[in-house]
Short mmCIF file of C-alpha atoms and ligand atoms in Angstrom, two decimals:
data_model
loop_
_atom_site.label_atom_id
_atom_site.label_comp_id
_atom_site.label_asym_id
_atom_site.label_seq_id
_atom_site.Cartn_x
_atom_site.Cartn_y
_atom_site.Cartn_z
CA UNK M 289 -17.22 -19.52 -5.90
CA UNK M 290 -18.14 -18.41 -9.38
CA UNK M 291 -17.58 -20.16 -12.76
CA UNK M 292 -16.75 -17.15 -14.65
CA UNK M 293 -14.48 -17.45 -17.64
CA UNK M 294 -12.15 -14.68 -16.19
CA UNK M 295 -11.94 -14.84 -12.38
CA UNK M 296 -9.72 -12.92 -10.37
CA UNK M 297 -8.95 -14.62 -6.79
CA UNK M 298 -8.05 -12.15 -3.91
CA UNK M 299 -6.35 -14.22 -1.12
CA UNK M 300 -7.27 -12.41 2.02
CA UNK M 301 -4.64 -11.80 4.52
CA UNK M 302 -6.77 -9.99 7.04
CA UNK M 303 -6.46 -6.57 5.25
CA UNK M 304 -7.82 -3.31 6.43
CA UNK M 305 -7.94 -2.21 2.92
CA UNK M 306 -7.79 -5.48 1.11
CA UNK M 307 -11.51 -6.21 1.39
CA UNK M 308 -11.83 -3.39 -1.23
CA UNK M 309 -9.46 -5.19 -3.76
CA UNK M 310 -12.10 -7.49 -5.00
CA UNK M 311 -14.40 -4.64 -5.17
CA UNK M 312 -11.92 -2.32 -7.08
CA UNK M 313 -11.50 -5.31 -9.59
CA UNK M 314 -15.16 -5.78 -10.23
CA UNK M 315 -15.39 -1.94 -10.85
CA UNK M 316 -13.02 -2.47 -13.69
CA UNK M 317 -15.58 -4.96 -14.99
CA UNK M 318 -13.58 -8.24 -14.15
CA UNK M 319 -15.18 -10.80 -11.71
CA UNK M 320 -13.39 -11.22 -8.61
CA UNK M 321 -13.87 -13.35 -5.22
CA UNK M 322 -12.13 -13.66 -1.95
CA UNK M 323 -10.52 -16.78 -0.52
CA UNK M 324 -9.08 -17.44 2.67
CA UNK M 325 -4.93 -16.70 2.44
CA UNK M 326 -4.13 -20.45 3.45
CA UNK M 327 -6.24 -21.92 0.71
CA UNK M 328 -4.19 -24.83 -0.73
CA UNK M 329 -2.84 -24.12 -4.29
CA UNK M 330 -4.64 -27.12 -5.89
CA UNK M 331 -7.88 -25.94 -4.57
CA UNK M 332 -7.14 -22.35 -5.90
CA UNK M 333 -6.15 -23.92 -9.18
CA UNK M 334 -9.41 -25.89 -9.37
CA UNK M 335 -11.12 -22.35 -9.76
CA UNK M 336 -9.13 -21.75 -12.82
CA UNK M 337 -8.39 -18.21 -11.88
CA UNK M 338 -6.85 -15.81 -14.50
CA UNK M 339 -5.11 -13.83 -11.78
CA UNK M 340 -4.34 -13.90 -7.99
CA UNK M 341 -4.14 -10.86 -5.74
CA UNK M 342 -2.58 -11.11 -2.44
CA UNK M 343 -4.09 -8.51 -0.27
CA UNK M 344 -2.47 -6.73 2.73
CA UNK M 345 -2.95 -7.40 6.23
CA UNK M 346 -1.95 -6.01 9.77
CA UNK M 347 0.45 -8.70 10.95
CA UNK M 348 4.30 -9.16 10.70
CA UNK M 349 5.44 -11.72 8.39
CA UNK M 350 7.68 -13.04 11.16
CA UNK M 351 5.17 -13.02 13.95
CA UNK M 352 4.40 -16.51 15.24
CA UNK M 353 0.66 -16.49 14.12
CA UNK M 354 1.22 -14.57 10.91
CA UNK M 355 -1.32 -15.52 7.97
CA UNK M 356 0.47 -17.98 5.85
CA UNK M 357 0.02 -19.15 2.25
CA UNK M 358 0.75 -22.11 0.10
CA UNK M 359 4.03 -21.20 -1.68
CA UNK M 360 3.06 -23.52 -4.64
CA UNK M 361 0.59 -20.62 -5.74
CA UNK M 362 3.63 -18.87 -7.18
CA UNK M 363 4.17 -22.13 -9.44
CA UNK M 364 0.59 -22.32 -10.88
CA UNK M 365 1.65 -20.21 -13.97
CA UNK M 366 -0.96 -17.69 -13.08
CA UNK M 367 0.10 -14.03 -12.70
CA UNK M 368 0.26 -12.85 -8.99
CA UNK M 369 0.16 -9.41 -7.74
CA UNK M 370 0.79 -8.64 -3.87
CA UNK M 371 0.04 -5.49 -2.02
CA UNK M 372 1.66 -4.52 1.29
CA UNK M 373 1.75 -7.92 3.44
CA UNK M 374 1.04 -9.51 0.08
CA UNK M 375 4.41 -8.23 -1.24
CA UNK M 376 6.13 -9.08 1.88
CA UNK M 377 5.02 -12.67 1.99
CA UNK M 378 5.90 -13.03 -1.65
CA UNK M 379 9.28 -11.84 -0.94
CA UNK M 380 9.87 -14.19 1.91
CA UNK M 381 8.37 -17.14 0.39
CA UNK M 382 10.63 -16.70 -2.66
CA UNK M 383 14.00 -16.20 -0.83
CA UNK M 384 13.86 -12.41 -0.27
CA UNK M 385 13.84 -10.79 3.06
CA UNK M 386 11.79 -8.23 5.06
CA UNK M 387 12.81 -5.98 7.73
CA UNK M 388 11.56 -3.11 9.85
CA UNK M 389 11.93 0.27 8.38
CA UNK M 390 13.24 2.87 10.70
CA UNK M 391 10.02 4.78 10.81
CA UNK M 392 6.62 3.44 9.90
CA UNK M 393 5.03 4.95 6.80
CA UNK M 394 1.36 5.83 7.05
CA UNK M 395 -0.95 7.96 4.57
CA UNK M 396 0.41 9.75 1.61
CA UNK M 397 3.97 9.01 0.38
CA UNK M 398 6.00 10.25 -2.88
CA UNK M 399 6.91 7.38 -4.96
CA UNK M 400 9.88 7.51 -7.18
CA UNK M 401 9.88 4.97 -10.06
CA UNK M 402 13.17 3.22 -11.16
CA UNK M 403 13.98 1.19 -14.12
CA UNK M 404 11.37 -0.44 -16.38
CA UNK M 405 8.27 -1.74 -14.98
CA UNK M 406 5.14 -3.57 -16.61
CA UNK M 407 3.05 -3.07 -13.64
CA UNK M 408 3.73 0.46 -13.24
CA UNK M 409 3.34 0.94 -17.01
CA UNK M 410 3.24 4.57 -18.28
CA UNK M 411 2.29 6.10 -14.89
CA UNK M 412 4.41 9.15 -13.91
CA UNK M 413 8.04 8.89 -12.68
CA UNK M 414 6.92 10.62 -9.35
CA UNK M 415 3.50 9.93 -8.02
CA UNK M 416 1.59 9.90 -4.80
CA UNK M 417 0.76 6.67 -3.29
CA UNK M 418 -1.01 5.41 0.02
CA UNK M 419 1.09 3.55 2.52
CA UNK M 420 0.37 1.94 5.67
CA UNK M 421 3.23 -0.23 7.01
CA UNK M 422 6.03 -0.66 9.47
CA UNK M 423 7.89 -3.80 7.83
CA UNK M 424 9.02 -3.65 4.38
CA UNK M 425 10.99 -5.79 1.76
CA UNK M 426 14.66 -5.26 2.41
CA UNK M 427 16.00 -7.64 -0.21
CA UNK M 428 14.09 -8.71 -3.15
CA UNK M 429 14.12 -12.50 -4.16
CA UNK M 430 16.23 -13.65 -7.13
CA UNK M 431 14.91 -12.69 -10.48
CA UNK M 432 12.95 -9.65 -9.01
CA UNK M 433 13.93 -5.90 -9.85
CA UNK M 434 13.06 -2.99 -7.72
CA UNK M 435 10.78 -0.64 -9.74
CA UNK M 436 10.05 2.13 -7.14
CA UNK M 437 11.05 3.45 -3.84
CA UNK M 438 10.04 6.07 -1.36
CA UNK M 439 12.08 8.05 0.97
CA UNK M 440 11.28 5.44 3.72
CA UNK M 441 10.74 2.40 1.62
CA UNK M 442 13.65 0.93 -0.25
CA UNK M 443 11.27 -1.46 -2.18
CA UNK M 444 8.11 0.33 -2.94
CA UNK M 445 7.47 -2.10 -5.62
CA UNK M 446 9.01 -5.23 -7.13
CA UNK M 447 8.46 -7.37 -10.08
CA UNK M 448 9.64 -10.59 -11.97
CA UNK M 449 8.00 -10.08 -15.38
CA UNK M 450 9.47 -13.44 -16.48
CA UNK M 451 7.49 -15.26 -13.84
CA UNK M 452 4.63 -12.72 -14.06
CA UNK M 453 5.04 -11.84 -10.32
CA UNK M 454 4.44 -8.38 -9.14
CA UNK M 455 3.95 -6.55 -5.83
CA UNK M 456 3.80 -3.24 -4.34
CA UNK M 457 4.25 -2.08 -0.64
CA UNK M 458 1.71 0.61 -1.25
CA UNK M 459 -2.10 0.18 -1.67
CA UNK M 460 -3.36 0.61 -5.36
CA UNK M 461 -6.78 -0.35 -4.14
CA UNK M 462 -7.25 2.85 -2.03
CA UNK M 463 -8.48 6.05 -3.81
CA UNK M 464 -5.62 8.11 -2.32
CA UNK M 465 -3.10 6.24 -4.46
CA UNK M 466 -3.08 8.59 -7.41
CA UNK M 467 -2.60 5.98 -10.23
CA UNK M 468 -4.11 2.94 -8.27
CA UNK M 469 -6.52 2.25 -10.94
CA UNK M 470 -4.02 2.46 -13.71
CA UNK M 471 -1.76 0.22 -11.84
CA UNK M 472 -4.55 -2.21 -11.41
CA UNK M 473 -5.69 -2.03 -15.08
CA UNK M 474 -2.04 -2.67 -16.07
CA UNK M 475 -2.09 -5.91 -14.26
CA UNK M 476 -5.53 -7.03 -15.37
CA UNK M 477 -5.55 -5.99 -18.92
CA UNK M 478 -1.84 -5.45 -19.98
CA UNK M 479 -0.19 -8.21 -18.00
CA UNK M 480 -3.19 -10.95 -17.65
CA UNK M 481 -4.89 -10.24 -20.97
CA UNK M 482 -8.21 -9.96 -19.39
CA UNK M 483 -11.10 -8.26 -20.99
CA UNK M 484 -13.28 -5.67 -19.01
CA UNK M 485 -16.48 -7.64 -19.86
CA UNK M 486 -18.06 -8.61 -16.68
CA UNK M 487 -21.21 -6.60 -15.68
CA UNK M 488 -23.71 -6.61 -12.82
CA UNK M 489 -26.19 -8.46 -14.71
CA UNK M 490 -23.82 -11.56 -15.09
CA UNK M 491 -24.02 -11.78 -11.10
CA UNK M 492 -27.74 -12.33 -11.30
CA UNK M 493 -27.34 -15.29 -13.77
CA UNK M 494 -24.43 -16.48 -11.73
CA UNK M 495 -26.28 -16.45 -8.48
CA UNK M 496 -29.44 -17.46 -9.79
CA UNK M 497 -27.76 -20.81 -10.95
CA UNK M 498 -26.13 -21.30 -7.63
CA UNK M 499 -29.23 -20.70 -5.59
CA UNK M 500 -31.26 -23.24 -7.88
CA UNK M 501 -28.48 -25.82 -7.55
CA UNK M 502 -28.32 -25.56 -3.75
CA UNK M 503 -31.90 -25.49 -3.02
CA UNK M 504 -33.33 -28.04 -5.60
CA UNK M 505 -36.97 -28.50 -4.82
CA UNK M 506 -36.79 -27.43 -1.24
CA UNK M 507 -38.29 -24.39 0.37
CA UNK M 508 -36.88 -21.13 1.50
CA UNK M 509 -37.94 -18.52 4.04
CA UNK M 510 -36.69 -14.94 4.28
CA UNK M 511 -37.29 -12.16 6.61
CA UNK M 512 -38.19 -9.06 4.79
CA UNK M 513 -37.44 -5.82 6.79
CA UNK M 514 -37.99 -3.04 4.14
CA UNK M 515 -34.44 -2.36 3.91
CA UNK M 516 -32.36 -2.76 0.46
CA UNK M 517 -30.31 -5.95 1.50
CA UNK M 518 -33.26 -8.05 2.38
CA UNK M 519 -35.29 -6.88 -0.48
CA UNK M 520 -32.37 -7.51 -3.21
CA UNK M 521 -32.02 -11.21 -1.58
CA UNK M 522 -35.67 -11.83 -1.75
CA UNK M 523 -35.79 -10.50 -5.57
CA UNK M 524 -32.81 -12.86 -6.41
CA UNK M 525 -33.96 -15.79 -4.55
CA UNK M 526 -37.38 -15.39 -6.16
CA UNK M 527 -35.94 -15.19 -9.54
CA UNK M 528 -34.09 -18.43 -8.93
CA UNK M 529 -36.86 -20.49 -7.27
CA UNK M 530 -40.08 -18.61 -7.58
CA UNK M 531 -42.78 -19.63 -5.17
CA UNK M 532 -40.49 -22.03 -3.26
CA UNK M 533 -39.67 -18.68 -1.40
CA UNK M 534 -41.88 -17.33 1.24
CA UNK M 535 -41.06 -13.90 2.62
CA UNK M 536 -42.15 -13.12 6.19
CA UNK M 537 -42.48 -9.38 6.92
CA UNK M 538 -42.53 -8.75 10.62
CA UNK M 539 -44.38 -5.26 11.03
CA UNK M 540 -43.35 -3.89 14.41
CA UNK M 541 -45.31 -0.69 13.85
CA UNK M 542 -42.00 1.11 14.21
CA UNK M 543 -41.41 1.75 10.57
CA UNK M 544 -41.81 5.01 8.72
CA UNK M 545 -45.16 6.21 7.39
CA UNK M 546 -46.29 4.24 4.25
CA UNK M 547 -43.34 1.87 4.44
CA UNK M 548 -45.16 -1.39 5.31
CA UNK M 549 -47.69 -0.62 2.50
CA UNK M 550 -44.65 -0.08 0.02
CA UNK M 551 -43.05 -3.29 1.04
CA UNK M 552 -46.42 -5.33 0.50
CA UNK M 553 -47.16 -3.45 -2.83
CA UNK M 554 -43.74 -4.28 -4.26
CA UNK M 555 -43.40 -7.73 -3.38
CA UNK M 556 -46.96 -8.97 -3.66
CA UNK M 557 -48.12 -6.86 -6.68
CA UNK M 558 -44.89 -6.17 -8.62
CA UNK M 559 -42.87 -9.48 -8.00
CA UNK M 560 -45.73 -11.83 -6.97
CA UNK M 561 -43.70 -13.33 -4.14
CA UNK M 562 -45.85 -15.03 -1.38
CA UNK M 563 -45.50 -12.78 1.56
CA UNK M 564 -46.66 -13.25 5.22
CA UNK M 565 -47.36 -9.85 6.61
CA UNK M 566 -47.10 -10.45 10.46
CA UNK M 567 -48.86 -7.72 12.30
CA UNK M 568 -46.84 -7.38 15.39
CA UNK M 569 -47.62 -3.78 16.14
CA UNK M 570 -49.68 -4.55 19.32
CA UNK M 571 -47.14 -7.14 20.58
CA UNK M 572 -44.40 -4.52 20.28
CA UNK M 573 -46.35 -1.56 21.64
CA UNK M 574 -46.90 -3.68 24.86
CA UNK M 575 -43.21 -4.80 24.93
CA UNK M 576 -42.02 -1.18 24.80
CA UNK M 577 -44.44 0.18 27.51
CA UNK M 578 -42.79 1.81 30.23
CA UNK M 579 -39.34 1.45 28.56
CA UNK M 580 -37.12 4.60 28.27
CA UNK M 581 -33.66 3.19 28.17
CA UNK M 582 -32.48 3.27 24.60
CA UNK M 583 -30.31 0.05 24.91
CA UNK M 584 -33.33 -1.78 26.57
CA UNK M 585 -35.42 -0.74 23.58
CA UNK M 586 -32.83 -2.15 21.19
CA UNK M 587 -32.58 -5.35 23.11
CA UNK M 588 -36.32 -6.01 23.55
CA UNK M 589 -37.02 -5.02 19.72
CA UNK M 590 -34.01 -7.07 18.36
CA UNK M 591 -34.99 -10.15 20.53
CA UNK M 592 -38.49 -10.04 19.65
CA UNK M 593 -38.05 -9.85 16.01
CA UNK M 594 -36.63 -13.47 15.91
CA UNK M 595 -39.21 -14.75 18.15
CA UNK M 596 -42.13 -13.27 15.89
CA UNK M 597 -40.20 -14.71 12.77
CA UNK M 598 -39.40 -18.29 14.05
CA UNK M 599 -43.02 -18.78 15.32
CA UNK M 600 -44.17 -17.93 11.72
CA UNK M 601 -41.43 -19.81 10.00
CA UNK M 602 -42.63 -22.95 12.14
CA UNK M 603 -46.24 -22.52 10.83
CA UNK M 604 -44.78 -23.08 7.31
CA UNK M 605 -44.30 -26.89 6.42
CA UNK M 606 -41.08 -28.32 5.32
CA UNK M 607 -38.90 -25.27 5.06
CA UNK M 608 -35.05 -26.10 4.75
CA UNK M 609 -33.38 -22.81 4.15
CA UNK M 610 -33.39 -19.33 5.52
CA UNK M 611 -32.09 -16.66 3.01
CA UNK M 612 -30.58 -13.56 4.52
CA UNK M 613 -29.37 -10.33 3.02
CA UNK M 614 -25.88 -10.50 4.90
CA UNK M 615 -23.58 -8.03 2.90
CA UNK M 616 -19.80 -8.02 3.21
CA UNK M 617 -19.49 -4.98 5.64
CA UNK M 618 -21.87 -6.84 8.03
CA UNK M 619 -19.27 -9.69 8.01
CA UNK M 620 -16.47 -7.43 8.80
CA UNK M 621 -18.30 -5.86 11.57
CA UNK M 622 -19.29 -9.02 13.23
CA UNK M 623 -15.79 -9.81 13.90
CA UNK M 624 -13.77 -11.16 10.69
CA UNK M 625 -11.47 -8.24 10.95
CA UNK M 626 -10.66 -8.70 14.61
CA UNK M 627 -9.66 -12.34 13.93
CA UNK M 628 -7.52 -11.70 10.98
CA UNK M 629 -10.19 -10.97 8.21
CA UNK M 630 -9.72 -14.54 6.78
CA UNK M 631 -12.88 -15.39 4.75
CA UNK M 632 -13.22 -18.38 6.81
CA UNK M 633 -14.45 -16.31 9.71
CA UNK M 634 -17.62 -15.70 7.72
CA UNK M 635 -19.05 -18.67 9.11
CA UNK M 636 -18.91 -17.14 12.74
CA UNK M 637 -21.41 -14.52 11.68
CA UNK M 638 -23.89 -17.37 11.04
CA UNK M 639 -24.01 -17.99 14.85
CA UNK M 640 -25.61 -14.66 15.43
CA UNK M 641 -29.08 -15.96 14.58
CA UNK M 642 -30.86 -17.21 17.81
CA UNK M 643 -32.46 -20.47 16.28
CA UNK M 644 -34.81 -21.66 19.07
CA UNK M 645 -34.12 -25.19 20.54
CA UNK M 646 -34.85 -27.81 17.88
CA UNK M 647 -35.10 -25.30 14.99
CA UNK M 648 -32.48 -25.01 12.41
CA UNK M 649 -32.39 -23.78 8.88
CA UNK M 650 -29.45 -23.83 6.35
CA UNK M 651 -28.48 -20.27 5.55
CA UNK M 652 -28.31 -18.99 1.97
CA UNK M 653 -26.51 -15.58 1.98
CA UNK M 654 -26.15 -14.67 -1.89
CA UNK M 655 -24.90 -11.07 -1.22
CA UNK M 656 -22.28 -11.98 1.23
CA UNK M 657 -19.34 -10.83 -1.21
CA UNK M 658 -20.91 -7.49 -1.98
CA UNK M 659 -20.69 -3.95 -0.79
CA UNK M 660 -23.84 -1.78 -0.40
CA UNK M 661 -23.55 0.11 -3.70
CA UNK M 662 -23.01 -3.16 -5.48
CA UNK M 663 -26.19 -4.42 -3.92
CA UNK M 664 -28.02 -1.35 -4.98
CA UNK M 665 -26.74 -1.93 -8.70
CA UNK M 666 -28.02 -5.64 -8.36
CA UNK M 667 -31.37 -4.41 -7.10
CA UNK M 668 -31.86 -1.96 -9.94
CA UNK M 669 -30.79 -4.74 -12.31
CA UNK M 670 -33.58 -7.10 -10.80
CA UNK M 671 -36.22 -4.30 -11.33
CA UNK M 672 -36.49 -3.14 -7.77
CA UNK M 673 -37.98 0.51 -7.59
CA UNK M 674 -35.69 3.38 -6.35
CA UNK M 675 -37.99 3.78 -3.32
CA UNK M 676 -36.50 0.55 -2.13
CA UNK M 677 -33.06 0.44 -3.81
CA UNK M 678 -32.14 4.15 -2.74
CA UNK M 679 -33.82 3.91 0.69
CA UNK M 680 -31.77 5.80 3.09
CA UNK M 681 -30.26 3.97 6.13
CA UNK M 682 -32.71 2.96 8.74
CA UNK M 683 -32.05 1.58 12.23
CA UNK M 684 -33.39 -2.02 12.89
CA UNK M 685 -35.16 -0.50 16.10
CA UNK M 686 -36.85 1.91 13.98
CA UNK M 687 -38.60 4.95 15.08
CA UNK M 688 -38.42 3.59 18.71
CA UNK M 689 -34.99 5.16 19.02
CA UNK M 690 -36.09 8.47 17.49
CA UNK M 691 -38.76 8.93 20.29
CA UNK M 692 -36.90 9.98 23.26
CA UNK M 693 -38.14 8.22 26.46
CA UNK M 694 -41.17 6.09 26.37
CA UNK M 695 -42.83 5.06 22.95
CA UNK M 696 -46.50 5.55 22.89
CA UNK M 697 -49.12 5.23 20.15
CA UNK M 698 -49.65 9.08 20.25
CA UNK M 699 -46.02 9.85 20.19
CA UNK M 700 -45.54 7.39 17.12
CA UNK M 701 -48.42 9.04 15.28
CA UNK M 702 -46.87 12.45 15.65
CA UNK M 703 -43.34 11.30 14.79
CA UNK M 704 -44.54 9.38 11.78
CA UNK M 705 -46.43 12.41 10.45
CA UNK M 706 -43.49 14.97 10.93
CA UNK M 707 -40.95 12.54 9.54
CA UNK M 708 -43.07 11.98 6.47
CA UNK M 709 -42.74 15.79 5.88
CA UNK M 710 -38.93 15.94 6.40
CA UNK M 711 -38.62 13.04 3.78
CA UNK M 712 -40.95 14.46 1.23
CA UNK M 713 -39.16 17.88 1.43
CA UNK M 714 -35.67 16.51 1.49
CA UNK M 715 -36.21 13.72 -1.24
CA UNK M 716 -37.33 16.67 -3.46
CA UNK M 717 -34.22 18.53 -2.46
CA UNK M 718 -31.91 15.53 -3.14
CA UNK M 719 -33.58 15.10 -6.42
CA UNK M 720 -32.97 18.51 -7.41
CA UNK M 721 -29.14 18.21 -6.55
CA UNK M 722 -29.22 14.82 -8.45
CA UNK M 723 -30.52 16.59 -11.45
CA UNK M 724 -27.86 19.30 -11.32
CA UNK M 725 -24.97 17.00 -10.64
CA UNK M 726 -25.86 13.55 -11.86
CA UNK M 727 -24.40 12.11 -8.60
CA UNK M 728 -26.77 10.60 -5.79
CA UNK M 729 -24.67 11.54 -3.11
CA UNK M 730 -23.17 14.92 -4.22
CA UNK M 731 -21.37 17.40 -2.07
CA UNK M 732 -24.62 18.82 -0.38
CA UNK M 733 -26.95 16.07 -0.66
CA UNK M 734 -28.26 14.79 2.61
CA UNK M 735 -27.38 11.20 3.15
CA UNK M 736 -29.88 10.32 6.24
CA UNK M 737 -32.56 12.81 7.16
CA UNK M 738 -35.48 12.31 9.71
CA UNK M 739 -37.59 13.70 12.40
CA UNK M 740 -36.73 13.03 16.16
CA UNK M 741 -39.29 13.46 19.02
CA UNK M 742 -37.87 14.76 22.41
CA UNK M 743 -39.46 14.07 25.69
CA UNK M 744 -40.48 17.45 26.32
CA UNK M 745 -43.19 20.11 25.59
CA UNK M 746 -42.89 23.53 24.65
CA UNK M 747 -44.92 26.76 24.88
CA UNK M 748 -46.42 28.40 21.79
CA UNK M 749 -49.05 30.44 20.41
CA UNK M 750 -51.57 29.64 17.75
CA UNK M 751 -54.22 32.02 16.74
CA UNK M 752 -55.20 33.68 20.05
CA UNK M 753 -54.16 30.58 22.08
CA UNK M 754 -51.47 29.58 23.99
CA UNK M 755 -50.25 26.03 23.29
CA UNK M 756 -48.28 23.66 25.28
CA UNK M 757 -47.10 20.96 22.73
CA UNK M 758 -44.43 18.88 21.31
CA UNK M 759 -41.24 20.05 19.41
CA UNK M 760 -39.75 18.23 16.63
CA UNK M 761 -36.15 18.04 15.93
CA UNK M 762 -35.05 17.77 12.34
CA UNK M 763 -31.61 15.91 11.75
CA UNK M 764 -30.28 15.81 8.29
CA UNK M 765 -26.64 14.70 7.74
CA UNK M 766 -23.97 14.43 4.92
CA UNK M 767 -21.99 11.30 4.94
CA UNK M 768 -20.79 8.44 3.19
CA UNK M 769 -20.58 5.67 5.51
CA UNK M 770 -22.24 6.73 8.86
CA UNK M 771 -18.76 6.51 10.77
CA UNK M 772 -18.53 10.38 10.66
CA UNK M 773 -21.26 12.93 9.39
CA UNK M 774 -21.76 16.59 9.31
CA UNK M 775 -24.95 18.37 9.64
CA UNK M 776 -26.54 19.19 6.15
CA UNK M 777 -26.10 22.99 5.15
CA UNK M 778 -29.52 23.16 3.93
CA UNK M 779 -30.92 26.26 2.12
CA UNK M 780 -33.05 28.42 4.70
CA UNK M 781 -36.03 28.09 2.30
CA UNK M 782 -35.83 24.28 2.61
CA UNK M 783 -35.64 24.43 6.41
CA UNK M 784 -38.33 26.91 6.53
CA UNK M 785 -40.76 25.07 4.60
CA UNK M 786 -40.12 21.96 6.53
CA UNK M 787 -40.76 23.75 9.64
CA UNK M 788 -43.98 25.64 8.43
CA UNK M 789 -45.34 22.41 7.06
CA UNK M 790 -44.90 20.25 10.27
CA UNK M 791 -46.36 22.89 12.65
CA UNK M 792 -49.48 23.48 10.02
CA UNK M 793 -49.99 19.85 9.27
CA UNK M 794 -49.03 17.75 12.20
CA UNK M 795 -51.48 17.86 15.28
CA UNK M 796 -49.67 18.33 18.50
CA UNK M 797 -46.49 20.06 17.30
CA UNK M 798 -45.92 23.62 17.87
CA UNK M 799 -42.20 24.06 17.42
CA UNK M 800 -39.35 22.81 14.93
CA UNK M 801 -35.56 22.87 15.73
CA UNK M 802 -32.54 21.88 13.48
CA UNK M 803 -29.84 19.77 14.88
CA UNK M 804 -26.41 21.48 13.77
CA UNK M 805 -24.00 18.93 15.32
CA UNK M 806 -21.70 16.81 13.51
CA UNK M 807 -20.53 13.21 14.28
CA UNK M 808 -18.37 13.13 16.24
CA UNK M 809 -19.05 14.45 18.93
CA UNK M 810 -22.71 13.72 18.44
CA UNK M 811 -24.07 10.53 16.87
CA UNK M 812 -26.37 10.61 13.86
CA UNK M 813 -29.34 9.08 15.85
CA UNK M 814 -30.42 10.82 19.12
CA UNK M 815 -30.65 7.47 21.16
P1 XMP Q 1293 -25.08 6.57 14.96
O1 XMP Q 1293 -26.35 7.25 15.65
O2 XMP Q 1293 -24.42 5.68 15.78
O3 XMP Q 1293 -25.61 5.86 13.80
O4 XMP Q 1293 -24.30 7.60 14.50
C1 XMP Q 1293 -24.79 5.47 12.74
C2 XMP Q 1293 -25.77 4.65 11.68
O5 XMP Q 1293 -26.34 3.46 12.27
C3 XMP Q 1293 -27.68 3.66 12.27
N1 XMP Q 1293 -28.08 3.07 13.56
C4 XMP Q 1293 -28.65 1.75 13.82
N2 XMP Q 1293 -28.88 0.74 12.99
N3 XMP Q 1293 -29.69 -0.54 14.60
C5 XMP Q 1293 -29.32 -0.35 13.26
O6 XMP Q 1293 -29.78 -1.18 12.54
C6 XMP Q 1293 -29.31 0.35 15.64
O7 XMP Q 1293 -29.67 0.15 16.89
C7 XMP Q 1293 -28.79 1.61 15.09
N4 XMP Q 1293 -28.36 2.77 15.73
C8 XMP Q 1293 -28.08 3.53 14.81
C9 XMP Q 1293 -27.97 4.94 12.25
O8 XMP Q 1293 -29.25 5.32 11.57
C10 XMP Q 1293 -26.96 5.35 11.10
O9 XMP Q 1293 -27.16 5.21 9.81
#
């Protein structure tokens, strides 16, 4: 936990949206971190928070295993703001009641303000908010007034300004809530008197200090994958402890053209970080020989990675810590959400690393409270180049799942060359859009783009000769989070140039096809 002058603590009740709250607060330049909902009040007080926010959550407050909180939190003299479940538990703990609404309320709702409200401030009398609930406060606790309603919800927000307690049934942290940011700003700046002074650079000093204190004079290793998360972790840990960090880069030969060289250049030349480049290309080629099933490929590649990594790690003497680029969404995906999203379940993620018998390292995960774009901002602040910070998502199993069927050296060579052309052309296309719009992921930018090599051959004609060679499929999608994606509506001249260049420049390819399927029903990758 940070030692910021101004800290907002978010108590996590297992929210679907609540994980976003800390993020939104940081977007408003105030530092925020998450704690499990049942953290005792004196432990919370020890962090000297300037404000406390109670997140939403999927449970009903009256359920047997409903996430609970220490009611003394309301007596700390610190302003408290609750959202959704946070409003309901505030009501119940302070003597109000919660009941079922006749119908649930999900999605957009029209909010009608009533009376004075410090929280809602000068936002409009009628506004659109985002709701997601079945239960709602039916009677507010003594001292509270109802400050808004919807047609379904009798208490859409409530407050007791004399005790500095505020709550909304709706979700101000969700973009669909029209005045969400204004409401959060009213709370942070108007009610709590905070200043919007926090910036990403402060995180670096903070994290550097924490890492130094924890590591002392010990040694740390880190598995560098070429991706942004491990790269930012490496740069951060290196800033903290210098050469006590060794990075191990397992090169499985399935990265894109030029990538291993780029990783080596940035880390050894620019940052001067000791780097062990493990050439495991042959080992992986043997492991994948004859394997055609996509899941089998994934399992073999993933399992081998840790084997190779730990073999190297054990060659280094006296290493106590393993630094990892775990980010907040990884924790959610690894099951925290299923178990109620309490921050305490973060620890379960640690068990995912298959330490060999007798081997154990303590983990350092300095990015585990951050979202991807915050990690990128941190990377830039640490001096990492755009080629790493804005690297598009790339699957762990690498090009192996973009070669349909068996992976062979010949196919890998073709795919790497074709993929390099797709990237070169679409990097340039994205850069043009960025120049025009000032946004990195604007309406028509491609979010992920690559070449796929199917397991077929096709007839063609080059010069006077008939050819029987491989086709390449170009996949380019627009997306924000990979959960859904649409095929990119690329200009014909861009598609045309990619096609002519691939056929002219890549030996063994005589045809190019463009994938025009969205996700769903297709996935982004082909395997
Ligand atoms: P799909 O193909 O499921 O991909 O639409 C969604 C996102 O996840 C990436 N992806 C993977 N990432 N290991 C990974 O680390 C994998 O096995 C894997 N499969 C897909 C994909 O590139 C896309 O960004």
